[in-house]
CSV table of C-alpha atoms in Angstrom, one decimal:
chain,number,residue,atom,x,y,z
A,1323,UNK,CA,0.2,0.0,0.2
A,1324,UNK,CA,3.2,2.3,0.6
A,1325,UNK,CA,3.0,2.4,-3.4
A,1326,UNK,CA,-0.3,3.5,-4.0
A,1327,UNK,CA,-1.4,6.5,-5.2
A,1328,UNK,CA,-3.7,8.7,-2.3
A,1329,UNK,CA,-7.3,7.8,-3.2
A,1330,UNK,CA,-8.4,11.1,-3.0
A,1331,UNK,CA,-5.8,12.2,-5.9
A,1332,UNK,CA,-7.5,13.3,-8.8
A,1333,UNK,CA,-6.1,12.3,-11.8
A,1334,UNK,CA,-3.3,14.1,-14.2
A,1335,UNK,CA,-3.3,14.3,-17.8
A,1336,UNK,CA,-6.3,11.2,-17.9
A,1337,UNK,CA,-4.1,9.4,-15.4
A,1338,UNK,CA,-2.6,8.0,-12.2
A,1339,UNK,CA,-0.3,10.9,-11.4
A,1340,UNK,CA,2.4,8.3,-10.5
A,1341,UNK,CA,2.6,7.1,-14.6
A,1342,UNK,CA,3.6,9.7,-15.4
A,1343,UNK,CA,7.3,8.3,-14.0
A,1344,UNK,CA,7.6,5.2,-16.7
A,1345,UNK,CA,6.8,1.4,-15.2
A,1346,UNK,CA,11.4,0.6,-14.9
A,1347,UNK,CA,12.1,3.9,-12.9
A,1348,UNK,CA,9.4,3.6,-10.7
A,1349,UNK,CA,10.2,0.2,-10.0
A,1350,UNK,CA,13.6,0.3,-9.2
A,1351,UNK,CA,11.8,3.9,-7.0
A,1352,UNK,CA,9.9,1.4,-5.1
A,1353,UNK,CA,13.6,-1.1,-4.5
A,1354,UNK,CA,15.9,1.7,-2.7
A,1355,UNK,CA,16.2,2.1,0.6
A,1356,UNK,CA,16.1,5.9,0.6
A,1357,UNK,CA,12.3,5.2,-0.9
A,1358,UNK,CA,11.4,3.0,1.9
A,1359,UNK,CA,13.6,4.5,4.4
A,1360,UNK,CA,13.4,8.2,3.6
A,1361,UNK,CA,10.0,8.5,1.7
A,1362,UNK,CA,7.5,6.1,3.8
A,1363,UNK,CA,4.8,8.1,5.9
A,1364,UNK,CA,5.5,11.4,4.0
A,1365,UNK,CA,3.1,14.3,3.7
A,1366,UNK,CA,2.5,17.5,1.9
A,1367,UNK,CA,4.5,19.1,5.0
A,1368,UNK,CA,7.0,17.0,5.7
A,1369,UNK,CA,8.2,16.3,2.4
A,1370,UNK,CA,10.1,19.7,2.7
A,1371,UNK,CA,12.0,18.5,5.3
A,1372,UNK,CA,13.3,15.5,2.5
A,1373,UNK,CA,13.7,18.4,-0.3
A,1374,UNK,CA,15.6,20.3,2.4
A,1375,UNK,CA,18.0,17.9,2.0
A,1376,UNK,CA,18.9,17.0,-0.9
A,1377,UNK,CA,22.4,17.7,-2.3
A,1378,UNK,CA,21.8,17.0,-5.9
A,1379,UNK,CA,19.8,16.5,-9.0
A,1380,UNK,CA,19.3,13.9,-11.1
A,1381,UNK,CA,17.2,11.1,-13.3
A,1382,UNK,CA,19.4,7.7,-13.4
A,1383,UNK,CA,23.1,7.0,-12.9
A,1384,UNK,CA,25.5,4.4,-13.1
A,1385,UNK,CA,25.8,1.4,-15.0
A,1386,UNK,CA,22.7,0.1,-13.3
A,1387,UNK,CA,20.9,2.7,-13.6
A,1388,UNK,CA,20.2,3.5,-10.1
A,1389,UNK,CA,17.9,6.6,-9.1
A,1390,UNK,CA,18.2,10.1,-7.8
A,1391,UNK,CA,16.6,10.9,-4.0
A,1392,UNK,CA,15.8,13.7,-6.4
A,1393,UNK,CA,13.6,11.2,-8.2
A,1394,UNK,CA,12.0,9.5,-5.4
A,1395,UNK,CA,10.8,12.6,-4.0
A,1396,UNK,CA,9.3,13.9,-7.4
A,1397,UNK,CA,7.3,9.9,-7.5
A,1398,UNK,CA,6.4,10.7,-3.8
A,1399,UNK,CA,5.0,14.7,-4.5
A,1400,UNK,CA,2.9,12.6,-7.3
A,1401,UNK,CA,1.7,9.9,-5.0
A,1402,UNK,CA,0.6,12.5,-2.0
A,1403,UNK,CA,-0.1,15.6,-4.6
A,1404,UNK,CA,0.1,18.7,-2.5
A,1405,UNK,CA,-1.9,21.8,-3.6
A,1406,UNK,CA,-0.9,24.1,-5.6
A,1407,UNK,CA,-0.2,26.6,-3.0
A,1408,UNK,CA,2.4,24.9,-1.8
A,1409,UNK,CA,3.8,24.1,-4.8
A,1410,UNK,CA,3.9,27.3,-5.7
A,1411,UNK,CA,5.9,28.4,-2.6
A,1412,UNK,CA,8.4,26.1,-3.6
A,1413,UNK,CA,9.1,26.8,-6.6
A,1414,UNK,CA,9.3,30.5,-5.0
A,1415,UNK,CA,11.8,29.9,-2.7
A,1416,UNK,CA,14.6,31.6,-2.7
A,1417,UNK,CA,16.3,29.8,0.6
A,1418,UNK,CA,16.8,26.3,-0.4
A,1419,UNK,CA,17.9,25.9,-4.5
A,1420,UNK,CA,16.9,22.1,-4.8
A,1421,UNK,CA,13.6,22.7,-2.9
A,1422,UNK,CA,13.1,25.2,-6.1
A,1423,UNK,CA,13.8,23.0,-8.7
A,1424,UNK,CA,11.8,20.5,-7.0
A,1425,UNK,CA,9.2,22.6,-6.8
A,1426,UNK,CA,9.6,23.8,-10.7
A,1427,UNK,CA,9.4,19.7,-11.7
A,1428,UNK,CA,6.7,19.0,-9.9
A,1429,UNK,CA,4.9,21.7,-11.8
A,1430,UNK,CA,5.9,20.7,-14.9
A,1431,UNK,CA,4.9,17.3,-14.8
A,1432,UNK,CA,1.3,18.4,-13.1
A,1433,UNK,CA,0.4,21.9,-14.2
A,1434,UNK,CA,-1.3,24.3,-16.0
A,1435,UNK,CA,0.4,25.4,-19.3
A,1436,UNK,CA,0.3,29.0,-17.8
A,1437,UNK,CA,1.1,27.9,-14.6
A,1438,UNK,CA,3.7,26.8,-15.4
A,1439,UNK,CA,5.0,29.5,-17.7
A,1440,UNK,CA,4.1,32.1,-14.7
A,1441,UNK,CA,5.9,30.4,-12.0
A,1442,UNK,CA,9.1,28.5,-13.8
A,1443,UNK,CA,9.8,31.6,-16.0
A,1444,UNK,CA,11.4,33.6,-13.1
A,1445,UNK,CA,13.6,30.6,-12.5
A,1446,UNK,CA,15.3,32.4,-16.1
A,1447,UNK,CA,16.9,35.3,-13.2
A,1448,UNK,CA,18.1,32.7,-10.7
A,1449,UNK,CA,21.9,31.9,-11.7
A,1450,UNK,CA,22.9,29.6,-9.0
A,1451,UNK,CA,24.5,26.1,-9.5
A,1452,UNK,CA,23.0,22.9,-8.9
A,1453,UNK,CA,24.9,19.8,-8.6
A,1454,UNK,CA,24.2,17.6,-10.9
A,1455,UNK,CA,24.4,13.8,-11.4
A,1456,UNK,CA,24.6,12.8,-15.3
A,1457,UNK,CA,23.7,9.0,-16.4
A,1458,UNK,CA,27.4,8.1,-15.8
A,1459,UNK,CA,26.8,8.8,-12.1
A,1460,UNK,CA,29.7,11.6,-12.6
A,1461,UNK,CA,28.9,15.4,-10.8
A,1462,UNK,CA,28.2,18.2,-12.9
A,1463,UNK,CA,27.1,22.1,-12.6
A,1464,UNK,CA,24.3,23.2,-13.8
A,1465,UNK,CA,23.0,26.3,-13.5
A,1466,UNK,CA,18.8,27.0,-12.1
A,1467,UNK,CA,18.5,29.1,-15.1
A,1468,UNK,CA,19.5,26.0,-17.2
A,1469,UNK,CA,17.5,23.8,-15.8
A,1470,UNK,CA,14.4,26.2,-16.1
A,1471,UNK,CA,14.7,27.0,-20.3
A,1472,UNK,CA,15.4,22.6,-20.4
A,1473,UNK,CA,11.9,22.3,-18.5
A,1474,UNK,CA,10.1,24.8,-20.8
A,1475,UNK,CA,11.9,23.5,-24.4
A,1476,UNK,CA,12.6,19.7,-23.9
A,1477,UNK,CA,10.5,16.9,-24.1
A,1478,UNK,CA,12.4,14.7,-21.5
A,1479,UNK,CA,14.4,16.1,-17.8
A,1480,UNK,CA,16.3,14.0,-15.7
A,1481,UNK,CA,15.3,11.0,-17.7
A,1482,UNK,CA,11.2,11.8,-17.1
A,1483,UNK,CA,9.6,12.7,-20.4
A,1484,UNK,CA,7.3,15.1,-20.2
A,1485,UNK,CA,3.8,16.1,-20.5
A,1486,UNK,CA,3.4,18.1,-24.3
A,1487,UNK,CA,3.9,22.3,-22.9
A,1488,UNK,CA,1.8,24.6,-25.7
A,1489,UNK,CA,3.9,26.8,-26.7
A,1490,UNK,CA,4.1,30.7,-25.0
A,1491,UNK,CA,2.7,32.6,-27.8
A,1492,UNK,CA,-0.2,30.6,-28.3
A,1493,UNK,CA,-1.7,31.4,-24.3
A,1494,UNK,CA,-0.9,34.9,-25.1
A,1495,UNK,CA,-2.8,34.7,-28.2
A,1496,UNK,CA,-5.2,32.9,-26.3
A,1497,UNK,CA,-4.9,35.8,-23.3
A,1498,UNK,CA,-4.1,33.1,-21.0
A,1499,UNK,CA,-0.7,34.8,-20.3
A,1500,UNK,CA,0.9,38.4,-20.6
A,1501,UNK,CA,3.5,39.2,-23.0
A,1502,UNK,CA,7.0,38.2,-21.7
A,1503,UNK,CA,9.3,41.1,-21.7
A,1504,UNK,CA,13.1,39.9,-20.5
A,1505,UNK,CA,15.1,41.6,-18.6
A,1506,UNK,CA,17.5,42.4,-21.7
A,1507,UNK,CA,14.6,43.7,-23.4
A,1508,UNK,CA,13.5,46.1,-20.3
A,1509,UNK,CA,17.4,47.8,-20.2
A,1510,UNK,CA,17.1,49.0,-23.7
């Protein structure tokens, strides 16, 4: 039962939220000691304590494709589905950079397109470095603005296929978003 989605959770993109992570990766997450020891019994408030302890982002790594703690927390968030206001606060959190990336990644998976652009685009102005564990298991430095750009433009981030996101100009034409003025354009 520990691997089941909250019965009160609503479907996301027409499916169980956990199914946004492919079955093989989900099974590997369920088998990790981090999942069994640290993620068991977490709720929307206590997951923040685990997110603060993160020291790297990433997907699967190494020859055996071990899963990162970051992915374990993403799956746990998909399982318990915290309120949107909690997720928005995670993304706006300037104190803990890994909490911010976790919130942005979760929002990109389950959020409405207008919310995704509204809350992820401000991360373009966050130039802090985060540790990224690549597929070979080595650590690299990434900037939060690079991750935000990947979340808005790539189909696959950290080894997870992301739901389709409409182009920003389509949402602007439909009046879901206001026209974005980049900080560079604002200077001229």
